[in-house]
CSV table of N, CA and C in Angstrom, one decimal:
chain,number,residue,atom,x,y,z
A,1,UNK,N,-2.5,-8.6,-13.2
A,1,UNK,CA,-3.0,-9.9,-13.1
A,1,UNK,C,-3.1,-10.5,-14.5
A,2,UNK,N,-3.7,-9.7,-15.4
A,2,UNK,CA,-3.8,-10.1,-16.8
A,2,UNK,C,-2.5,-10.4,-17.5
A,3,UNK,N,-1.5,-9.5,-17.1
A,3,UNK,CA,-0.2,-9.6,-17.6
A,3,UNK,C,0.5,-10.9,-17.2
A,4,UNK,N,0.3,-11.3,-16.0
A,4,UNK,CA,0.8,-12.6,-15.5
A,4,UNK,C,0.2,-13.8,-16.2
A,5,UNK,N,-1.1,-13.8,-16.5
A,5,UNK,CA,-1.7,-14.8,-17.2
A,5,UNK,C,-1.2,-14.9,-18.6
A,6,UNK,N,-1.1,-13.7,-19.3
A,6,UNK,CA,-0.6,-13.6,-20.6
A,6,UNK,C,0.9,-14.1,-20.7
A,7,UNK,N,1.7,-13.8,-19.7
A,7,UNK,CA,3.1,-14.2,-19.7
A,7,UNK,C,3.2,-15.7,-19.5
A,8,UNK,N,2.3,-16.3,-18.7
A,8,UNK,CA,2.2,-17.7,-18.5
A,8,UNK,C,1.9,-18.5,-19.8
A,9,UNK,N,0.9,-18.0,-20.5
A,9,UNK,CA,0.6,-18.6,-21.8
A,9,UNK,C,1.7,-18.4,-22.8
A,10,UNK,N,2.4,-17.3,-22.8
A,10,UNK,CA,3.5,-17.1,-23.8
A,10,UNK,C,4.6,-18.1,-23.5
A,11,UNK,N,4.9,-18.2,-22.2
A,11,UNK,CA,6.0,-19.2,-21.8
A,11,UNK,C,5.6,-20.6,-22.2
A,12,UNK,N,4.4,-21.0,-22.0
A,12,UNK,CA,3.9,-22.3,-22.3
A,12,UNK,C,4.0,-22.5,-23.9
A,13,UNK,N,3.7,-21.5,-24.6
A,13,UNK,CA,3.7,-21.6,-26.1
A,13,UNK,C,5.2,-21.8,-26.5
A,14,UNK,N,6.1,-21.0,-25.9
A,14,UNK,CA,7.5,-21.1,-26.2
A,14,UNK,C,8.1,-22.5,-26.0
A,15,UNK,N,7.7,-23.0,-24.8
A,15,UNK,CA,8.2,-24.4,-24.4
A,15,UNK,C,7.6,-25.4,-25.4
A,16,UNK,N,6.4,-25.3,-25.7
A,16,UNK,CA,5.8,-26.3,-26.7
A,16,UNK,C,6.3,-26.1,-28.1
A,17,UNK,N,6.7,-24.9,-28.5
A,17,UNK,CA,7.2,-24.7,-29.8
A,17,UNK,C,8.7,-25.2,-29.9
A,18,UNK,N,9.4,-25.2,-28.8
A,18,UNK,CA,10.8,-25.7,-28.9
A,18,UNK,C,10.9,-27.2,-28.9
A,19,UNK,N,9.9,-27.9,-28.6
A,19,UNK,CA,9.9,-29.4,-28.6
A,19,UNK,C,9.9,-29.9,-30.0
A,20,UNK,N,10.8,-30.8,-30.3
A,20,UNK,CA,10.9,-31.4,-31.7
A,20,UNK,C,10.2,-32.7,-31.7
A,21,UNK,N,9.5,-33.0,-32.8
A,21,UNK,CA,8.9,-34.3,-33.0
A,21,UNK,C,9.9,-35.3,-33.5
A,22,UNK,N,9.9,-36.6,-33.1
A,22,UNK,CA,10.9,-37.5,-33.6
A,22,UNK,C,10.7,-37.8,-35.1
A,23,UNK,N,11.7,-38.0,-35.8
A,23,UNK,CA,11.7,-38.3,-37.3
A,23,UNK,C,11.1,-39.7,-37.4
A,24,UNK,N,9.9,-39.8,-38.2
A,24,UNK,CA,9.3,-41.0,-38.3
A,24,UNK,C,10.1,-42.1,-39.1
A,25,UNK,N,10.8,-41.6,-40.1
A,25,UNK,CA,11.7,-42.5,-40.9
A,25,UNK,C,12.7,-43.2,-40.0
A,26,UNK,N,13.4,-42.3,-39.2
A,26,UNK,CA,14.5,-42.9,-38.4
A,26,UNK,C,13.9,-43.8,-37.4
A,27,UNK,N,12.8,-43.5,-36.8
A,27,UNK,CA,12.2,-44.4,-35.8
A,27,UNK,C,11.7,-45.7,-36.4
A,28,UNK,N,11.3,-45.6,-37.7
A,28,UNK,CA,10.8,-46.8,-38.3
A,28,UNK,C,11.8,-47.7,-39.0
A,29,UNK,N,13.1,-47.2,-39.0
A,29,UNK,CA,14.2,-48.0,-39.6
A,29,UNK,C,14.2,-47.8,-41.1
A,30,UNK,N,13.7,-46.7,-41.6
A,30,UNK,CA,13.7,-46.4,-43.0
A,30,UNK,C,15.1,-46.1,-43.6
A,31,UNK,N,15.2,-45.7,-44.8
A,31,UNK,CA,16.5,-45.4,-45.4
A,31,UNK,C,17.3,-44.4,-44.7
A,32,UNK,N,18.6,-44.5,-44.8
A,32,UNK,CA,19.4,-43.5,-44.1
A,32,UNK,C,20.3,-44.2,-43.2
A,33,UNK,N,20.5,-45.4,-43.2
A,33,UNK,CA,21.5,-46.0,-42.4
A,33,UNK,C,21.0,-46.6,-41.1
A,34,UNK,N,21.8,-46.3,-40.0
A,34,UNK,CA,21.5,-46.9,-38.7
A,34,UNK,C,20.2,-46.5,-38.2
A,35,UNK,N,19.6,-47.3,-37.4
A,35,UNK,CA,18.4,-47.1,-36.8
A,35,UNK,C,18.6,-46.2,-35.5
A,36,UNK,N,17.8,-45.2,-35.4
A,36,UNK,CA,18.0,-44.3,-34.3
A,36,UNK,C,17.0,-44.6,-33.2
A,37,UNK,N,17.4,-44.7,-32.0
A,37,UNK,CA,16.5,-44.9,-30.9
A,37,UNK,C,16.2,-43.6,-30.2
A,38,UNK,N,14.9,-43.2,-30.3
A,38,UNK,CA,14.5,-41.9,-29.7
A,38,UNK,C,13.7,-42.2,-28.5
A,39,UNK,N,14.3,-41.8,-27.3
A,39,UNK,CA,13.5,-42.0,-26.1
A,39,UNK,C,12.8,-40.7,-25.8
A,40,UNK,N,11.6,-40.8,-25.5
A,40,UNK,CA,10.8,-39.6,-25.1
A,40,UNK,C,11.0,-39.2,-23.7
A,41,UNK,N,11.5,-38.0,-23.4
A,41,UNK,CA,11.7,-37.6,-22.1
A,41,UNK,C,10.4,-36.8,-21.7
A,42,UNK,N,9.9,-37.2,-20.6
A,42,UNK,CA,8.7,-36.3,-20.1
A,42,UNK,C,9.2,-35.0,-19.6
A,43,UNK,N,8.5,-33.9,-20.0
A,43,UNK,CA,8.9,-32.6,-19.6
A,43,UNK,C,8.4,-32.4,-18.2
A,44,UNK,N,9.2,-31.7,-17.4
A,44,UNK,CA,8.7,-31.5,-16.0
A,44,UNK,C,7.5,-30.5,-16.1
A,45,UNK,N,6.5,-30.9,-15.3
A,45,UNK,CA,5.3,-30.0,-15.3
A,45,UNK,C,5.6,-28.7,-14.6
A,46,UNK,N,5.0,-27.7,-15.2
A,46,UNK,CA,5.1,-26.3,-14.6
A,46,UNK,C,4.4,-26.3,-13.3
A,47,UNK,N,5.0,-25.6,-12.3
A,47,UNK,CA,4.3,-25.6,-11.0
A,47,UNK,C,2.9,-25.0,-11.2
A,48,UNK,N,1.9,-25.6,-10.5
A,48,UNK,CA,0.6,-25.1,-10.6
A,48,UNK,C,0.5,-23.7,-10.0
A,49,UNK,N,-0.1,-22.9,-10.8
A,49,UNK,CA,-0.3,-21.5,-10.3
A,49,UNK,C,-1.8,-21.3,-10.0
A,50,UNK,N,-2.0,-20.6,-8.9
A,50,UNK,CA,-3.4,-20.4,-8.5
A,50,UNK,C,-4.1,-19.4,-9.4
A,51,UNK,N,-5.2,-19.8,-10.0
A,51,UNK,CA,-5.9,-18.9,-10.8
A,51,UNK,C,-7.0,-18.3,-9.9
A,52,UNK,N,-7.1,-17.0,-9.9
A,52,UNK,CA,-8.2,-16.3,-9.1
A,52,UNK,C,-7.6,-15.2,-8.5
A,53,UNK,N,-8.3,-14.5,-7.6
A,53,UNK,CA,-7.9,-13.3,-7.0
A,53,UNK,C,-6.7,-13.6,-6.0
A,54,UNK,N,-5.9,-12.6,-5.8
A,54,UNK,CA,-4.8,-12.7,-4.8
A,54,UNK,C,-5.4,-12.6,-3.4
A,55,UNK,N,-4.8,-13.5,-2.5
A,55,UNK,CA,-5.3,-13.5,-1.2
A,55,UNK,C,-5.1,-12.1,-0.5
A,56,UNK,N,-6.2,-11.6,0.1
A,56,UNK,CA,-6.1,-10.3,0.8
A,56,UNK,C,-6.5,-9.2,-0.1
A,57,UNK,N,-6.8,-9.4,-1.3
A,57,UNK,CA,-7.1,-8.3,-2.3
A,57,UNK,C,-8.6,-8.0,-2.2
A,58,UNK,N,-8.9,-6.8,-2.8
A,58,UNK,CA,-10.3,-6.4,-2.9
A,58,UNK,C,-11.1,-7.5,-3.7
A,59,UNK,N,-10.5,-8.1,-4.7
A,59,UNK,CA,-11.2,-9.1,-5.5
A,59,UNK,C,-11.4,-10.4,-4.7
A,60,UNK,N,-10.5,-10.7,-3.8
A,60,UNK,CA,-10.6,-11.8,-2.9
A,60,UNK,C,-11.8,-11.6,-2.0
A,61,UNK,N,-11.9,-10.4,-1.5
A,61,UNK,CA,-13.0,-10.1,-0.6
A,61,UNK,C,-14.4,-10.2,-1.3
A,62,UNK,N,-14.5,-9.7,-2.5
A,62,UNK,CA,-15.7,-9.7,-3.2
A,62,UNK,C,-16.1,-11.1,-3.7
A,63,UNK,N,-15.1,-11.8,-4.3
A,63,UNK,CA,-15.4,-13.1,-4.8
A,63,UNK,C,-15.6,-14.2,-3.8
A,64,UNK,N,-14.7,-14.2,-2.8
A,64,UNK,CA,-14.7,-15.4,-1.8
A,64,UNK,C,-15.5,-15.1,-0.6
A,65,UNK,N,-15.8,-13.8,-0.3
A,65,UNK,CA,-16.5,-13.5,1.0
A,65,UNK,C,-17.9,-13.0,0.6
A,66,UNK,N,-18.0,-12.0,-0.2
A,66,UNK,CA,-19.2,-11.3,-0.6
A,66,UNK,C,-19.2,-9.9,0.0
A,67,UNK,N,-19.6,-9.0,-0.8
A,67,UNK,CA,-19.5,-7.6,-0.4
A,67,UNK,C,-20.9,-7.0,-0.1
A,68,UNK,N,-21.9,-7.7,-0.2
A,68,UNK,CA,-23.2,-7.1,0.0
A,68,UNK,C,-24.2,-8.0,0.7
A,69,UNK,N,-25.1,-7.4,1.4
A,69,UNK,CA,-26.3,-8.0,2.1
A,69,UNK,C,-27.5,-7.3,1.6
A,70,UNK,N,-28.6,-8.0,1.7
A,70,UNK,CA,-29.9,-7.4,1.2
A,70,UNK,C,-30.9,-7.3,2.4
A,71,UNK,N,-31.8,-6.4,2.2
A,71,UNK,CA,-32.8,-6.1,3.3
A,71,UNK,C,-34.2,-6.2,2.7
A,72,UNK,N,-35.2,-6.4,3.6
A,72,UNK,CA,-36.6,-6.5,3.2
A,72,UNK,C,-37.1,-5.0,3.0
A,73,UNK,N,-38.3,-4.9,2.4
A,73,UNK,CA,-38.9,-3.7,2.2
A,73,UNK,C,-39.1,-2.9,3.5
A,74,UNK,N,-38.6,-1.7,3.5
A,74,UNK,CA,-38.7,-0.8,4.7
A,74,UNK,C,-38.1,-1.4,5.9
A,75,UNK,N,-37.1,-2.3,5.8
A,75,UNK,CA,-36.5,-2.9,6.9
A,75,UNK,C,-35.0,-2.6,7.0
A,76,UNK,N,-34.5,-2.8,8.2
A,76,UNK,CA,-33.0,-2.7,8.4
A,76,UNK,C,-32.5,-3.8,9.3
A,77,UNK,N,-33.3,-4.8,9.6
A,77,UNK,CA,-32.9,-5.9,10.4
A,77,UNK,C,-32.0,-6.8,9.5
A,78,UNK,N,-31.0,-7.5,10.2
A,78,UNK,CA,-30.1,-8.4,9.5
A,78,UNK,C,-30.7,-9.7,9.4
A,79,UNK,N,-31.0,-10.2,8.2
A,79,UNK,CA,-31.6,-11.5,7.9
A,79,UNK,C,-30.6,-12.6,8.2
A,80,UNK,N,-31.1,-13.9,8.2
A,80,UNK,CA,-30.2,-15.0,8.3
A,80,UNK,C,-29.2,-15.1,7.2
A,81,UNK,N,-29.6,-14.8,6.0
A,81,UNK,CA,-28.7,-14.8,4.8
A,81,UNK,C,-27.6,-13.8,5.0
A,82,UNK,N,-28.0,-12.6,5.5
A,82,UNK,CA,-27.1,-11.5,5.7
A,82,UNK,C,-26.1,-11.8,6.8
A,83,UNK,N,-26.6,-12.5,7.8
A,83,UNK,CA,-25.7,-12.9,8.9
A,83,UNK,C,-24.6,-13.8,8.4
A,84,UNK,N,-24.9,-14.8,7.5
A,84,UNK,CA,-23.9,-15.7,7.0
A,84,UNK,C,-22.8,-14.9,6.3
A,85,UNK,N,-23.2,-13.9,5.4
A,85,UNK,CA,-22.3,-13.1,4.7
A,85,UNK,C,-21.4,-12.3,5.7
A,86,UNK,N,-22.1,-11.7,6.6
A,86,UNK,CA,-21.3,-10.8,7.6
A,86,UNK,C,-20.4,-11.6,8.5
A,87,UNK,N,-20.7,-12.8,8.8
A,87,UNK,CA,-19.8,-13.7,9.5
A,87,UNK,C,-18.5,-14.0,8.7
A,88,UNK,N,-18.7,-14.2,7.4
A,88,UNK,CA,-17.5,-14.4,6.5
A,88,UNK,C,-16.7,-13.1,6.4
A,89,UNK,N,-17.4,-11.9,6.3
A,89,UNK,CA,-16.7,-10.7,6.3
A,89,UNK,C,-15.9,-10.4,7.5
A,90,UNK,N,-16.5,-10.7,8.7
A,90,UNK,CA,-15.8,-10.5,10.0
A,90,UNK,C,-14.5,-11.4,10.0
A,91,UNK,N,-14.7,-12.7,9.6
A,91,UNK,CA,-13.5,-13.6,9.6
A,91,UNK,C,-12.4,-13.1,8.7
A,92,UNK,N,-12.8,-12.6,7.5
A,92,UNK,CA,-11.8,-12.0,6.6
A,92,UNK,C,-11.1,-10.8,7.2
A,93,UNK,N,-11.9,-9.9,7.8
A,93,UNK,CA,-11.4,-8.7,8.4
A,93,UNK,C,-10.4,-9.0,9.6
A,94,UNK,N,-10.7,-10.1,10.3
A,94,UNK,CA,-9.8,-10.5,11.4
A,94,UNK,C,-8.5,-11.0,10.8
A,95,UNK,N,-8.6,-11.6,9.7
A,95,UNK,CA,-7.4,-12.2,9.0
A,95,UNK,C,-6.5,-11.0,8.4
A,96,UNK,N,-7.1,-10.0,8.0
A,96,UNK,CA,-6.4,-8.8,7.4
A,96,UNK,C,-6.7,-7.5,8.2
A,97,UNK,N,-6.0,-7.4,9.4
A,97,UNK,CA,-6.3,-6.3,10.3
A,97,UNK,C,-6.0,-4.9,9.8
A,98,UNK,N,-5.3,-4.8,8.7
A,98,UNK,CA,-5.0,-3.4,8.2
A,98,UNK,C,-6.1,-2.9,7.3
A,99,UNK,N,-7.0,-3.7,7.0
A,99,UNK,CA,-8.2,-3.3,6.1
A,99,UNK,C,-9.2,-2.6,7.0
A,100,UNK,N,-9.6,-1.5,6.5
A,100,UNK,CA,-10.8,-0.8,7.1
A,100,UNK,C,-11.9,-0.9,6.1
A,101,UNK,N,-13.1,-0.6,6.5
A,101,UNK,CA,-14.2,-0.7,5.5
A,101,UNK,C,-15.2,0.5,5.6
A,102,UNK,N,-15.9,0.6,4.5
A,102,UNK,CA,-17.0,1.6,4.5
A,102,UNK,C,-18.2,0.8,4.2
A,103,UNK,N,-19.3,0.9,5.0
A,103,UNK,CA,-20.5,0.2,4.7
A,103,UNK,C,-21.5,1.2,4.1
A,104,UNK,N,-22.0,0.9,2.9
A,104,UNK,CA,-22.9,1.8,2.2
A,104,UNK,C,-24.3,1.3,2.4
A,105,UNK,N,-25.2,2.1,2.8
A,105,UNK,CA,-26.6,1.8,2.9
A,105,UNK,C,-27.4,2.3,1.7
A,106,UNK,N,-28.1,1.4,1.0
A,106,UNK,CA,-28.9,1.7,-0.2
A,106,UNK,C,-30.4,1.3,0.0
A,107,UNK,N,-31.2,2.0,-0.8
A,107,UNK,CA,-32.7,1.8,-0.7
A,107,UNK,C,-33.2,1.6,-2.1
A,108,UNK,N,-34.5,1.2,-2.2
A,108,UNK,CA,-35.1,1.2,-3.6
A,108,UNK,C,-35.7,2.6,-3.8
A,109,UNK,N,-36.3,2.7,-5.0
A,109,UNK,CA,-36.8,4.1,-5.4
A,109,UNK,C,-38.0,4.6,-4.7
A,110,UNK,N,-38.7,3.7,-4.0
A,110,UNK,CA,-39.9,4.1,-3.3
A,110,UNK,C,-39.6,4.9,-2.1
A,111,UNK,N,-40.4,6.0,-1.8
A,111,UNK,CA,-40.2,6.8,-0.6
A,111,UNK,C,-39.5,8.1,-1.0
A,112,UNK,N,-39.5,9.0,-0.1
A,112,UNK,CA,-38.8,10.3,-0.4
A,112,UNK,C,-37.3,10.2,-0.3
A,113,UNK,N,-36.6,11.2,-0.8
A,113,UNK,CA,-35.2,11.2,-0.7
A,113,UNK,C,-34.7,11.2,0.7
A,114,UNK,N,-35.3,12.0,1.5
A,114,UNK,CA,-34.9,12.1,3.0
A,114,UNK,C,-35.2,10.8,3.7
A,115,UNK,N,-36.4,10.2,3.5
A,115,UNK,CA,-36.7,9.0,4.2
A,115,UNK,C,-35.7,7.9,3.8
A,116,UNK,N,-35.4,7.8,2.5
A,116,UNK,CA,-34.4,6.8,2.1
A,116,UNK,C,-33.0,7.0,2.5
A,117,UNK,N,-32.6,8.2,2.7
A,117,UNK,CA,-31.3,8.5,3.2
A,117,UNK,C,-31.2,8.0,4.7
A,118,UNK,N,-32.3,8.3,5.4
A,118,UNK,CA,-32.3,7.9,6.8
A,118,UNK,C,-32.4,6.3,6.9
A,119,UNK,N,-33.2,5.7,6.1
A,119,UNK,CA,-33.2,4.2,6.1
A,119,UNK,C,-31.9,3.6,5.6
A,120,UNK,N,-31.3,4.2,4.7
A,120,UNK,CA,-30.0,3.7,4.2
A,120,UNK,C,-28.9,3.8,5.4
A,121,UNK,N,-29.0,4.9,6.1
A,121,UNK,CA,-28.1,5.0,7.3
A,121,UNK,C,-28.4,4.0,8.3
A,122,UNK,N,-29.7,3.7,8.6
A,122,UNK,CA,-30.0,2.6,9.6
A,122,UNK,C,-29.5,1.3,9.1
A,123,UNK,N,-29.6,1.0,7.8
A,123,UNK,CA,-29.1,-0.3,7.3
A,123,UNK,C,-27.6,-0.4,7.4
A,124,UNK,N,-26.9,0.7,7.1
A,124,UNK,CA,-25.4,0.7,7.2
A,124,UNK,C,-25.0,0.5,8.7
A,125,UNK,N,-25.7,1.2,9.6
A,125,UNK,CA,-25.4,1.1,11.0
A,125,UNK,C,-25.7,-0.3,11.5
A,126,UNK,N,-26.8,-1.0,11.0
A,126,UNK,CA,-27.1,-2.3,11.4
A,126,UNK,C,-25.9,-3.3,11.0
A,127,UNK,N,-25.4,-3.1,9.8
A,127,UNK,CA,-24.2,-3.9,9.4
A,127,UNK,C,-23.0,-3.6,10.3
A,128,UNK,N,-22.8,-2.4,10.6
A,128,UNK,CA,-21.7,-2.0,11.5
A,128,UNK,C,-21.8,-2.6,12.9
A,129,UNK,N,-23.0,-2.5,13.4
A,129,UNK,CA,-23.3,-3.1,14.7
A,129,UNK,C,-23.1,-4.6,14.7
A,130,UNK,N,-23.5,-5.3,13.7
A,130,UNK,CA,-23.4,-6.7,13.6
A,130,UNK,C,-21.9,-7.1,13.5
A,131,UNK,N,-21.2,-6.4,12.7
A,131,UNK,CA,-19.7,-6.7,12.6
A,131,UNK,C,-19.0,-6.4,13.9
A,132,UNK,N,-19.4,-5.4,14.6
A,132,UNK,CA,-18.9,-5.0,15.9
A,132,UNK,C,-19.1,-6.2,16.9
A,133,UNK,N,-20.3,-6.7,16.9
A,133,UNK,CA,-20.7,-7.8,17.8
A,133,UNK,C,-19.9,-9.1,17.5
A,134,UNK,N,-19.4,-9.2,16.2
A,134,UNK,CA,-18.5,-10.3,15.9
A,134,UNK,C,-17.0,-10.0,16.1
A,135,UNK,N,-16.7,-8.9,16.7
A,135,UNK,CA,-15.3,-8.6,17.1
A,135,UNK,C,-14.6,-7.6,16.3
A,136,UNK,N,-15.2,-7.0,15.3
A,136,UNK,CA,-14.5,-6.0,14.5
A,136,UNK,C,-14.6,-4.7,15.1
A,137,UNK,N,-13.5,-4.0,15.3
A,137,UNK,CA,-13.4,-2.7,16.0
A,137,UNK,C,-14.3,-1.7,15.3
A,138,UNK,N,-15.1,-1.0,16.0
A,138,UNK,CA,-16.0,0.0,15.4
A,138,UNK,C,-15.2,1.1,14.7
A,139,UNK,N,-13.9,1.3,15.1
A,139,UNK,CA,-13.1,2.3,14.5
A,139,UNK,C,-12.6,1.9,13.0
A,140,UNK,N,-12.8,0.7,12.7
A,140,UNK,CA,-12.4,0.2,11.4
A,140,UNK,C,-13.6,0.3,10.4
A,141,UNK,N,-14.8,0.7,10.9
A,141,UNK,CA,-16.0,0.6,10.0
A,141,UNK,C,-16.6,2.0,10.0
A,142,UNK,N,-16.6,2.6,8.8
A,142,UNK,CA,-17.4,3.8,8.6
A,142,UNK,C,-18.6,3.5,7.8
A,143,UNK,N,-19.6,4.4,8.0
A,143,UNK,CA,-20.9,4.2,7.3
A,143,UNK,C,-21.2,5.4,6.4
A,144,UNK,N,-22.0,5.2,5.4
A,144,UNK,CA,-22.5,6.2,4.5
A,144,UNK,C,-23.8,5.7,3.9
A,145,UNK,N,-24.8,6.7,3.8
A,145,UNK,CA,-26.0,6.3,3.2
A,145,UNK,C,-26.1,7.0,1.8
A,146,UNK,N,-26.5,6.2,0.8
A,146,UNK,CA,-26.8,6.8,-0.5
A,146,UNK,C,-28.3,6.8,-0.8
A,147,UNK,N,-29.1,6.3,0.2
A,147,UNK,CA,-30.6,6.3,-0.1
A,147,UNK,C,-30.9,5.6,-1.3
A,148,UNK,N,-31.7,6.3,-2.2
A,148,UNK,CA,-32.1,5.7,-3.4
A,148,UNK,C,-31.3,6.2,-4.6
A,149,UNK,N,-30.2,6.9,-4.3
A,149,UNK,CA,-29.5,7.7,-5.3
A,149,UNK,C,-28.6,6.8,-6.2
A,150,UNK,N,-28.2,5.6,-5.8
A,150,UNK,CA,-27.3,4.8,-6.6
A,150,UNK,C,-27.9,3.3,-6.8
A,151,UNK,N,-28.9,3.2,-7.6
A,151,UNK,CA,-29.5,1.9,-7.8
A,151,UNK,C,-28.6,1.0,-8.6
A,152,UNK,N,-28.6,-0.3,-8.4
A,152,UNK,CA,-27.9,-1.2,-9.3
A,152,UNK,C,-28.8,-1.8,-10.3
A,153,UNK,N,-30.1,-1.8,-10.0
A,153,UNK,CA,-31.1,-2.3,-11.0
A,153,UNK,C,-32.0,-1.2,-11.3
A,154,UNK,N,-32.2,-0.9,-12.5
A,154,UNK,CA,-33.0,0.2,-12.9
A,154,UNK,C,-34.5,-0.1,-13.2
A,155,UNK,N,-34.9,-1.3,-13.0
A,155,UNK,CA,-36.3,-1.6,-13.2
A,155,UNK,C,-37.2,-1.0,-12.2
A,156,UNK,N,-38.5,-1.1,-12.4
A,156,UNK,CA,-39.5,-0.5,-11.5
A,156,UNK,C,-40.5,-1.7,-11.1
A,157,UNK,N,-39.8,-2.8,-10.6
A,157,UNK,CA,-40.6,-3.9,-10.2
A,157,UNK,C,-39.9,-4.5,-8.9
A,158,UNK,N,-40.6,-5.5,-8.3
A,158,UNK,CA,-40.1,-6.0,-7.0
A,158,UNK,C,-38.7,-6.6,-7.2
A,159,UNK,N,-38.4,-7.2,-8.3
A,159,UNK,CA,-37.1,-7.8,-8.5
A,159,UNK,C,-36.0,-6.8,-8.5
A,160,UNK,N,-36.2,-5.7,-9.1
A,160,UNK,CA,-35.2,-4.6,-9.2
A,160,UNK,C,-35.1,-3.9,-7.8
A,161,UNK,N,-36.3,-3.7,-7.2
A,161,UNK,CA,-36.3,-3.0,-5.9
A,161,UNK,C,-35.5,-3.9,-4.8
A,162,UNK,N,-35.7,-5.2,-4.9
A,162,UNK,CA,-35.0,-6.1,-4.0
A,162,UNK,C,-33.5,-6.0,-4.1
A,163,UNK,N,-33.0,-5.9,-5.3
A,163,UNK,CA,-31.5,-5.7,-5.6
A,163,UNK,C,-31.0,-4.4,-5.0
A,164,UNK,N,-31.9,-3.4,-5.0
A,164,UNK,CA,-31.4,-2.1,-4.6
A,164,UNK,C,-31.5,-1.9,-3.1
A,165,UNK,N,-32.2,-2.7,-2.4
A,165,UNK,CA,-32.3,-2.6,-0.9
A,165,UNK,C,-31.1,-3.4,-0.3
A,166,UNK,N,-29.9,-2.8,-0.2
A,166,UNK,CA,-28.7,-3.5,0.1
A,166,UNK,C,-27.8,-2.7,1.0
A,167,UNK,N,-26.9,-3.4,1.6
A,167,UNK,CA,-25.7,-2.8,2.3
A,167,UNK,C,-24.5,-3.4,1.6
A,168,UNK,N,-23.6,-2.5,1.2
A,168,UNK,CA,-22.4,-2.9,0.4
A,168,UNK,C,-21.2,-2.5,1.2
A,169,UNK,N,-20.3,-3.5,1.4
A,169,UNK,CA,-19.0,-3.2,2.2
A,169,UNK,C,-17.9,-3.0,1.2
A,170,UNK,N,-17.2,-1.9,1.3
A,170,UNK,CA,-16.1,-1.6,0.4
A,170,UNK,C,-14.8,-1.5,1.3
A,171,UNK,N,-13.7,-2.0,0.8
A,171,UNK,CA,-12.5,-2.0,1.5
A,171,UNK,C,-11.7,-0.7,1.4
A,172,UNK,N,-11.0,-0.4,2.4
A,172,UNK,CA,-10.0,0.7,2.4
A,172,UNK,C,-8.7,0.2,3.0
A,173,UNK,N,-7.6,0.7,2.5
A,173,UNK,CA,-6.3,0.3,3.1
A,173,UNK,C,-5.8,-1.0,2.5
A,174,UNK,N,-6.4,-1.5,1.4
A,174,UNK,CA,-5.9,-2.7,0.7
A,174,UNK,C,-5.6,-2.3,-0.7
A,175,UNK,N,-4.4,-2.7,-1.2
A,175,UNK,CA,-4.1,-2.4,-2.6
A,175,UNK,C,-5.2,-2.9,-3.5
A,176,UNK,N,-5.5,-2.1,-4.5
A,176,UNK,CA,-6.6,-2.5,-5.4
A,176,UNK,C,-8.0,-2.2,-4.9
A,177,UNK,N,-8.1,-1.5,-3.8
A,177,UNK,CA,-9.4,-1.2,-3.3
A,177,UNK,C,-9.8,0.2,-3.6
């Protein structure tokens, strides 16, 4: 993707570098004989290229749909905010039927390792159940719990804990996933 953008800029620089500016003396009728008439030709515009992730890619899923939902303390119920994200995920998955997903359940640091592994599994299964209710085949969704083992925020306060209580959907079967 970076190579495409770099190539686009290089091509634009080449085109701009090849353009010649009209001679001011000739256009103004200065010395040198006959007056030259220089008509400026507008250059055709390059076709607009879409900037952003390729449709159907892992980046498309993360940027345009959202790959995570958040849970309350010691909860595994799907909130209204989470429902909105999961509805977008289900629509995307219906559009790309070759994509399978893994739903990861995560917890904050409070509680024992065993308790958080079980809670993370309940969170992942809640996401799977909700997606299934929206028409996504259960065979396309795997679940895994990481409990408190993979925090994204390392703080020891409510803000960090809230970021760590999450379900993360990762794609399988999509290039770049």
